[in-house]
Short mmCIF file of C-alpha atoms in Angstrom, two decimals:
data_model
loop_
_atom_site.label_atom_id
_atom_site.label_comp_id
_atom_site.label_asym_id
_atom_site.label_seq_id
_atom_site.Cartn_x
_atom_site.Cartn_y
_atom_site.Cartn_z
CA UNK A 1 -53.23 -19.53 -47.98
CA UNK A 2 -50.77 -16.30 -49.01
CA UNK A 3 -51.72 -14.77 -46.11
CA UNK A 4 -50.71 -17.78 -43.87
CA UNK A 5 -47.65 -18.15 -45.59
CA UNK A 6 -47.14 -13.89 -45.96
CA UNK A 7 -47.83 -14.36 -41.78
CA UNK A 8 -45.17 -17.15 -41.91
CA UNK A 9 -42.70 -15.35 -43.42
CA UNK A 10 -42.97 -12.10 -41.06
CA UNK A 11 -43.15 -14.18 -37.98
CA UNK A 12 -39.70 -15.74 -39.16
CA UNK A 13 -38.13 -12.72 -40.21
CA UNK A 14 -38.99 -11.09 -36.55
CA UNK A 15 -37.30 -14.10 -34.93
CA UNK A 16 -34.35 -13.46 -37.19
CA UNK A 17 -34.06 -9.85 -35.95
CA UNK A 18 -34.75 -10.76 -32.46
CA UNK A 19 -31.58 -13.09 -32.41
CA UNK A 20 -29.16 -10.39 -33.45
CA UNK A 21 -27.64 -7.46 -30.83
CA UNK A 22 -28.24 -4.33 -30.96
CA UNK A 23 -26.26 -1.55 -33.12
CA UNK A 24 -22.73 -1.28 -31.80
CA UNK A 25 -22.70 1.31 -29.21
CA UNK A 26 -20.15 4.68 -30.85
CA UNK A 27 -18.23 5.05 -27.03
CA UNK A 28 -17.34 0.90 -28.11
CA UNK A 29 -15.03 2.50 -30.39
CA UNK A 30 -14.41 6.62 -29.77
CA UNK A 31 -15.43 6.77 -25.91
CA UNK A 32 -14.50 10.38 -26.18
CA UNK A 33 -17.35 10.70 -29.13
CA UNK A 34 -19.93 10.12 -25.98
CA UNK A 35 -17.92 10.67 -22.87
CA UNK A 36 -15.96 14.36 -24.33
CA UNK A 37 -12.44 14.62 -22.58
CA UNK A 38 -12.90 18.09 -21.48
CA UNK A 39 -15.50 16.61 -18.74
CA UNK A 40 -15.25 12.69 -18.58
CA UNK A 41 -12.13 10.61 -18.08
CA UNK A 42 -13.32 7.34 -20.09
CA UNK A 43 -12.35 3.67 -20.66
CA UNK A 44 -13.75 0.66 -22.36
CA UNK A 45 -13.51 -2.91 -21.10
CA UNK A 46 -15.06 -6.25 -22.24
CA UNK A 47 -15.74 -9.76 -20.75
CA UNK A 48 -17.26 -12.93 -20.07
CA UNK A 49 -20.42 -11.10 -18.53
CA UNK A 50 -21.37 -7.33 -17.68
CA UNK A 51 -19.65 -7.87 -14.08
CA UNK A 52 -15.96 -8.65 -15.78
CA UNK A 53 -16.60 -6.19 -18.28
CA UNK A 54 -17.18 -3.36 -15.88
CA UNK A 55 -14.25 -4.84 -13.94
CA UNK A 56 -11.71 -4.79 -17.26
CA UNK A 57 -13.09 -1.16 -17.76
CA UNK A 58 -11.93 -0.09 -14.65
CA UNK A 59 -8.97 -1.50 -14.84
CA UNK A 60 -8.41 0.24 -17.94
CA UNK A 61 -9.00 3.54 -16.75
CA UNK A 62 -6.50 3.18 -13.74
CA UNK A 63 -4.02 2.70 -16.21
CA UNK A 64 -4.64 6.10 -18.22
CA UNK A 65 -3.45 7.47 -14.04
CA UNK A 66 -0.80 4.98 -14.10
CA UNK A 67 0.64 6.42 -17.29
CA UNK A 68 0.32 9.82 -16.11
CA UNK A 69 1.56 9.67 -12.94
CA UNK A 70 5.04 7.40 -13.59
CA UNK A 71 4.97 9.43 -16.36
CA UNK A 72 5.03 12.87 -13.88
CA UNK A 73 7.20 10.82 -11.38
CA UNK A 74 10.20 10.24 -13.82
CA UNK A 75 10.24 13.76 -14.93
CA UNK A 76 10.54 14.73 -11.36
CA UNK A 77 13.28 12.37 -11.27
CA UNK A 78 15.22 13.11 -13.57
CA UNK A 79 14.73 17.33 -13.02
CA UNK A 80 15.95 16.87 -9.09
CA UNK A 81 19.46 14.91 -10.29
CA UNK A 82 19.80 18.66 -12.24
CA UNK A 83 19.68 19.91 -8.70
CA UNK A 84 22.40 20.77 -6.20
CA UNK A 85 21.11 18.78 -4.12
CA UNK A 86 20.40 15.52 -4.76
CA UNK A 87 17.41 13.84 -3.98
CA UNK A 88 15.10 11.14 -5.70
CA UNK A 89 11.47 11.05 -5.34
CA UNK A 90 10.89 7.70 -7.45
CA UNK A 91 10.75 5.46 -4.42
CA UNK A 92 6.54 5.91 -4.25
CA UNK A 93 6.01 4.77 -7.35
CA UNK A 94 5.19 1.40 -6.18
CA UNK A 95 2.32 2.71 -4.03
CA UNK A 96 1.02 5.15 -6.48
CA UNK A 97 0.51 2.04 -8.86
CA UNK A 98 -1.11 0.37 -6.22
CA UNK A 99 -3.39 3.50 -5.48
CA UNK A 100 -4.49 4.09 -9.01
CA UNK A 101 -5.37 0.41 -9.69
CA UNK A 102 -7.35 -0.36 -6.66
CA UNK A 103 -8.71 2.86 -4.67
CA UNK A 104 -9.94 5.34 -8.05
CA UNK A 105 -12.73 7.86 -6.40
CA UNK A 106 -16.50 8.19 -8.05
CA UNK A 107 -16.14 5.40 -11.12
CA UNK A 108 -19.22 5.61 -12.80
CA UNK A 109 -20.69 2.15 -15.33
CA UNK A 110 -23.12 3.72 -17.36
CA UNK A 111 -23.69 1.31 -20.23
CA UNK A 112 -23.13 -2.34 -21.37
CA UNK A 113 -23.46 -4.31 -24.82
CA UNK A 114 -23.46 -7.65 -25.92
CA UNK A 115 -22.04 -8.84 -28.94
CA UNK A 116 -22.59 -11.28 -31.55
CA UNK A 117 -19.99 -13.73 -29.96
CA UNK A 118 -21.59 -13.18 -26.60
CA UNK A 119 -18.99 -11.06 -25.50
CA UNK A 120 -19.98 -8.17 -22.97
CA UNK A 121 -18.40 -4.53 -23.73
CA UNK A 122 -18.69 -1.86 -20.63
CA UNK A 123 -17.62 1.62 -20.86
CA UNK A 124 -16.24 3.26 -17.42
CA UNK A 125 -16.25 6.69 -16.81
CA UNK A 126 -15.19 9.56 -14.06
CA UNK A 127 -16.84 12.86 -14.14
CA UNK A 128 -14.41 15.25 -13.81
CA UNK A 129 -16.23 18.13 -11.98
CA UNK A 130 -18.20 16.27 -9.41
CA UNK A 131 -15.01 13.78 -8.69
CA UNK A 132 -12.56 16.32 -8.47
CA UNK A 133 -14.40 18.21 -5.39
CA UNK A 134 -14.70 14.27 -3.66
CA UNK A 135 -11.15 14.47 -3.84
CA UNK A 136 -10.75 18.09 -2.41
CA UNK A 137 -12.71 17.36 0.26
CA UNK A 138 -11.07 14.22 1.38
CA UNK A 139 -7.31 15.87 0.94
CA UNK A 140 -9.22 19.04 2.84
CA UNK A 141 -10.10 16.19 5.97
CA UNK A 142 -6.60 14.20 5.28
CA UNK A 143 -4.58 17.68 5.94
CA UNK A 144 -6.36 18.72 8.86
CA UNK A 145 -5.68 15.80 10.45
CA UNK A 146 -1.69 15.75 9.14
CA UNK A 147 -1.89 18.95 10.89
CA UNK A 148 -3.31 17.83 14.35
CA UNK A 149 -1.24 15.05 14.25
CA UNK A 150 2.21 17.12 14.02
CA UNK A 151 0.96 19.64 16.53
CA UNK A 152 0.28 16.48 18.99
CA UNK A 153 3.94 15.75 18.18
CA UNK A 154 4.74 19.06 18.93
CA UNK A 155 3.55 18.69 22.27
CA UNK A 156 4.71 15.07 23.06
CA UNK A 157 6.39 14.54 26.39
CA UNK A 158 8.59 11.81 25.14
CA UNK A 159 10.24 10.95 22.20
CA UNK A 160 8.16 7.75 21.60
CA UNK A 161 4.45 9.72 21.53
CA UNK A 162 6.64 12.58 19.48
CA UNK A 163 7.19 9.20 16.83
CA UNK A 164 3.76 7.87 16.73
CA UNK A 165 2.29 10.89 15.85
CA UNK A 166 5.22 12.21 13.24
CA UNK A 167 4.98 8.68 11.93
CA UNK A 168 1.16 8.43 11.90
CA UNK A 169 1.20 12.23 10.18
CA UNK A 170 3.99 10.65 7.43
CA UNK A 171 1.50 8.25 6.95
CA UNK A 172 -1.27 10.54 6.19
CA UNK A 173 0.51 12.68 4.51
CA UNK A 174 1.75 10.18 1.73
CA UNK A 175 -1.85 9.05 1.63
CA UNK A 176 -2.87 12.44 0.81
CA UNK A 177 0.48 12.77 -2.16
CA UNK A 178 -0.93 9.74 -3.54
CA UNK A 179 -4.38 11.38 -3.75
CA UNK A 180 -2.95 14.70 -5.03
CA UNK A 181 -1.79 12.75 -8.12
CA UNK A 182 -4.47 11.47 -9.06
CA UNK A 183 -6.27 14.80 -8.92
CA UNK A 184 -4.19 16.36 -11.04
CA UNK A 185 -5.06 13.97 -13.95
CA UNK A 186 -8.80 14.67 -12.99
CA UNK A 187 -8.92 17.91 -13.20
CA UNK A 188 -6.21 19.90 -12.18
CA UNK A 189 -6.76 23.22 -11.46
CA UNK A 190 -8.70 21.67 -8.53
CA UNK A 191 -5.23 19.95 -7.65
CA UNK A 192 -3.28 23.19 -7.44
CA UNK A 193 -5.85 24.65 -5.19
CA UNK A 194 -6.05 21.69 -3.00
CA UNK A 195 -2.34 21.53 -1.93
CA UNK A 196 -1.41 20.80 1.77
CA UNK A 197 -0.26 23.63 3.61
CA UNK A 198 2.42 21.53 5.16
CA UNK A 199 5.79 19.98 3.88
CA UNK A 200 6.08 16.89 3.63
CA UNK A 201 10.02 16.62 3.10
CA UNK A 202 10.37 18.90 6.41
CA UNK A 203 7.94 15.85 7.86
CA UNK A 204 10.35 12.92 6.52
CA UNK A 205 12.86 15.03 7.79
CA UNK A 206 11.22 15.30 11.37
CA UNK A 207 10.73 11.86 11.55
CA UNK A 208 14.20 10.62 10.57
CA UNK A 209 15.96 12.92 13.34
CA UNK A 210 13.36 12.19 15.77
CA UNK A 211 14.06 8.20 15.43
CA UNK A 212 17.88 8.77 15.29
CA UNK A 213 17.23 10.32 18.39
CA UNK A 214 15.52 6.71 19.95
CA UNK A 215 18.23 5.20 21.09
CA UNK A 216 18.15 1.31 21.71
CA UNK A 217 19.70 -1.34 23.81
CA UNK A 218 19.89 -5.35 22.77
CA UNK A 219 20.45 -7.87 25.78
CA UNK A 220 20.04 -11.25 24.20
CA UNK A 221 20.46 -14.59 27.10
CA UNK A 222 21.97 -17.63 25.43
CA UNK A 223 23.29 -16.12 21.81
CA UNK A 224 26.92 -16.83 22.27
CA UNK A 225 27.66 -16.00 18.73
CA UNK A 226 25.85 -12.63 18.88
CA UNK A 227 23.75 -14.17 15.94
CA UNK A 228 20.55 -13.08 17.07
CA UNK A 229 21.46 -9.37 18.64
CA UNK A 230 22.84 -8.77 15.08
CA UNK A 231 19.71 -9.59 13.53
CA UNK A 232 18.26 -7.66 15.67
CA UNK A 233 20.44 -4.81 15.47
CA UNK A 234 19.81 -4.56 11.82
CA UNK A 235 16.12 -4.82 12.49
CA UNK A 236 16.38 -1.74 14.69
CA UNK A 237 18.69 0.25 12.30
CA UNK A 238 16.30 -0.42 9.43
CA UNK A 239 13.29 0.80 11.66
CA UNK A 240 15.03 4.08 11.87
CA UNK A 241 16.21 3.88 15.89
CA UNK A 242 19.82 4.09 16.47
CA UNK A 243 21.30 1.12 18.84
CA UNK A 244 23.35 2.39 21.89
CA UNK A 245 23.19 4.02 24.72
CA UNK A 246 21.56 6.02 26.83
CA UNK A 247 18.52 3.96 25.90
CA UNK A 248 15.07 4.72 24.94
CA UNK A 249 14.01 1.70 24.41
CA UNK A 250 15.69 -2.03 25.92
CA UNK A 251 15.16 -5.72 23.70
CA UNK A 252 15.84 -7.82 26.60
CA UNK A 253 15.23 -11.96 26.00
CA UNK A 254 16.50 -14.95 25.16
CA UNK A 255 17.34 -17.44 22.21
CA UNK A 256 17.60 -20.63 22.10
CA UNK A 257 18.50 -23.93 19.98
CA UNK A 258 18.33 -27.21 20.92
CA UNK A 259 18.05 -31.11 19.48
CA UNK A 260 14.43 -32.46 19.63
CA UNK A 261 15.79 -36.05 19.60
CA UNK A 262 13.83 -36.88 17.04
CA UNK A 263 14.61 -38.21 13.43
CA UNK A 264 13.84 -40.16 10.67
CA UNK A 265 15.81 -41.78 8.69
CA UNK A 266 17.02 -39.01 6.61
CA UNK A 267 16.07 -35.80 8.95
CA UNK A 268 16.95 -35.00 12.14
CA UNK A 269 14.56 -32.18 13.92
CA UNK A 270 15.58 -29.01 15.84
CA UNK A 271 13.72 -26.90 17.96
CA UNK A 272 14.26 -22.87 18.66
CA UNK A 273 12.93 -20.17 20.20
CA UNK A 274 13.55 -16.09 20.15
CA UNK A 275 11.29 -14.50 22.46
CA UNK A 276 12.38 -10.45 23.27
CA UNK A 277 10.50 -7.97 25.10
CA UNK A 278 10.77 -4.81 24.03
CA UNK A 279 10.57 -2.18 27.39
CA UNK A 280 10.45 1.47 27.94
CA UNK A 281 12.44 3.73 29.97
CA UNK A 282 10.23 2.89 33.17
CA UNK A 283 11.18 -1.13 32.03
CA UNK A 284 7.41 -1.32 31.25
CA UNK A 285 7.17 -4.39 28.31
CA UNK A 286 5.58 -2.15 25.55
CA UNK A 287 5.40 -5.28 23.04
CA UNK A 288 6.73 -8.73 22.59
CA UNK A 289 8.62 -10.53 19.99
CA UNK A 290 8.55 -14.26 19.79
CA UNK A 291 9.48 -16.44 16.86
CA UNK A 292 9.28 -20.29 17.83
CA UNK A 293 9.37 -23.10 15.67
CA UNK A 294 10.82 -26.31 14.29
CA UNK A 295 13.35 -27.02 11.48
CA UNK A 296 13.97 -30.64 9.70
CA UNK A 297 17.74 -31.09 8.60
CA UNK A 298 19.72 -34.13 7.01
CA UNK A 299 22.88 -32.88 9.29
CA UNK A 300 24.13 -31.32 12.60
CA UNK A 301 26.20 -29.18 10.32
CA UNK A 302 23.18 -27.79 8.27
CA UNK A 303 20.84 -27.19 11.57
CA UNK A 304 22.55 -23.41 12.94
CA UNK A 305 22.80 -22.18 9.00
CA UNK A 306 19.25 -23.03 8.13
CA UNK A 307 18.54 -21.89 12.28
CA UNK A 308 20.02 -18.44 11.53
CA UNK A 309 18.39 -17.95 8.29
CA UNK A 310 15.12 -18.78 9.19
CA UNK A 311 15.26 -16.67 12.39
CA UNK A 312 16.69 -13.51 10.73
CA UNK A 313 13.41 -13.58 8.28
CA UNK A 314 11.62 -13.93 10.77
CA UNK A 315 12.51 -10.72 12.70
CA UNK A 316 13.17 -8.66 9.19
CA UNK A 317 9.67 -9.13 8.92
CA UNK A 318 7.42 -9.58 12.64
CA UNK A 319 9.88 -7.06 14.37
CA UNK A 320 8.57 -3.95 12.89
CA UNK A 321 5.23 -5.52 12.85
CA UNK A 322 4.94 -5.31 16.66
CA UNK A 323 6.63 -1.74 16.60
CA UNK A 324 4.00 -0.97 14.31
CA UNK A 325 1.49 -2.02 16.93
CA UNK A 326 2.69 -0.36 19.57
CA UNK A 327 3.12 3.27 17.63
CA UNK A 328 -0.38 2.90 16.46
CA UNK A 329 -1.64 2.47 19.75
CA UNK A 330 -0.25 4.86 20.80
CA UNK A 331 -2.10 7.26 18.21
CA UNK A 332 -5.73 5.04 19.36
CA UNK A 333 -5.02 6.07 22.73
CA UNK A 334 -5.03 9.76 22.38
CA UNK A 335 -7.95 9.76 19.86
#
């Protein structure tokens, strides 16, 4: 009988310990203890499950190269106001946030643990060394190409190819800034040796007189107001082209406004219609804009206003869109 109950009592005790976790994990609280800083960037995250955990972790570590690198940005900032010349260099942070949240190189989840809540706690981790020559490599491969693209601009035989490759190397080339950044908060003696042979403000540079230099001409049927060429002039401006003559480019279409007839019995409905094609020196249509649509109005008076403003959105935003287009294909045609 004490041996049943002696069994009993051991059997109960063993469930006991089975129900409880394991000992908490030392990176849970000092990731550095496990992961040392001199080799390992490190970052702990928890969750509902391992998956959300390893997620949060990640996370976490973008944000020790968010601090960094707003925290480099503004101290370039404020040292180039010091300068003669002025200049600001603030205006990527937007995209280097973006960068270092989403795109990290070589994040490693080693471990996982479970608490006594059921709570999961993942540790993420970048190894220095081995990420570090990922990132040479691809700023090695993003350079190269920077530097085929500006020699194909080099060699354009019109200002438009010149642009699609300048703009395609600008492209590249911020891609590859954005990459340099984060390298230097990996490891960055790596960083210094990996630095582009090119400039990229003589680049920017390139590509701002090289647009100025793409001269455009508006010819818009029906827009007795001069509504719609104003849009678009803006559109063009913002782009980088200069409107004028002798052109490079022509936006040659119509606009248009008109009652549908139909209405309710608080809403009266207006169609309209903006279709431009944009044509090269030789008049060959390169792209096409077209907005079309419908707006509801309680008045005649409110219909242009509400017209205008919905059109001018529209080709702030799908105008460069189809310029984009047509510069990147451009670049696919010559690969």
């Amino acid at each position: 009988m004490r041996i049943l109950f002696g069994t009993v009592l051991f059997l109960a005790a063993l469930a006991l310990s089975g129900c409880k976790t394991l000992r908490e994990p030392d990176w849970l609280q000092n990731p550095k203890s496990v992961y040392p800083e001199a080799s390992y960037l490190s970052a702990v995250g928890e969750g509902n499950s391992r998956q959300t955990a390893e997620y949060a972790a990640s996370a976490n570590l973008s944000r020790i190269f968010k601090s960094h690198i707003e925290a480099t940005e503004r101290l370039i900032d404020v040292a180039s106001e010091t300068e003669t010349h002025f200049s600001r260099t603030t205006q990527m942070s937007s995209d280097i946030n973006i960068l270092s949240e989403e795109t990290l190189i070589n994040i490693q989840h080693a471990e996982a643990w479970k608490d006594d809540l059921g709570r999961y706690h993942a540790i993420a981790y970048i190894d220095r060394q081995k990420t570090a020559a990922i990132y040479q490599h691809q700023i090695d491969e993003n350079s190269r190409r920077v530097q085929a693209f500006l020699t194909y601009a080099d060699q354009a035989d019109s200002l438009l190819q010149k642009h699609a490759h300048l703009r395609a190397a600008e492209r590249l080339a911020n891609e590859t800034t954005l990459l340099l950044q984060q390298l230097k908060v990996i490891h960055s003696p790596t960083a210094i040796a990996a630095a582009p042979p090119y400039s990229i403000a003589a680049l920017k540079t390139a590509l701002s007189t090289n647009g100025e230099k793409i001269h455009v001409a508006i010819h818009i049927d029906g827009d007795t107001n001069e509504r719609a060429e104003e849009m678009l002039k803006e559109m063009i401006t913002r782009y980088g082209f200069t409107v004028g003559e002798p052109a490079v480019l022509t936006l040659q279409g119509d606009v248009s406004f008109t009652d549908s007839g139909k209405r309710t019995d608080d809403l009266l409905f207006y169609y309209f219609n903006l279709t431009v094609e944009v044509k090269d020196q030789a008049g060959r249509t390169i792209t096409t804009i077209t907005e079309n649509g419908r707006e509801a109005v309680t008045s005649t008076e409110e219909a242009l206003p509400r017209f205008f403003r919905t059109l001018n959105k529209a080709i702030q935003e799908n105008g460069p869109r189809s310029l984009d287009a047509y510069f990147n294909s451009l670049i696919e045609q010559n690969r």
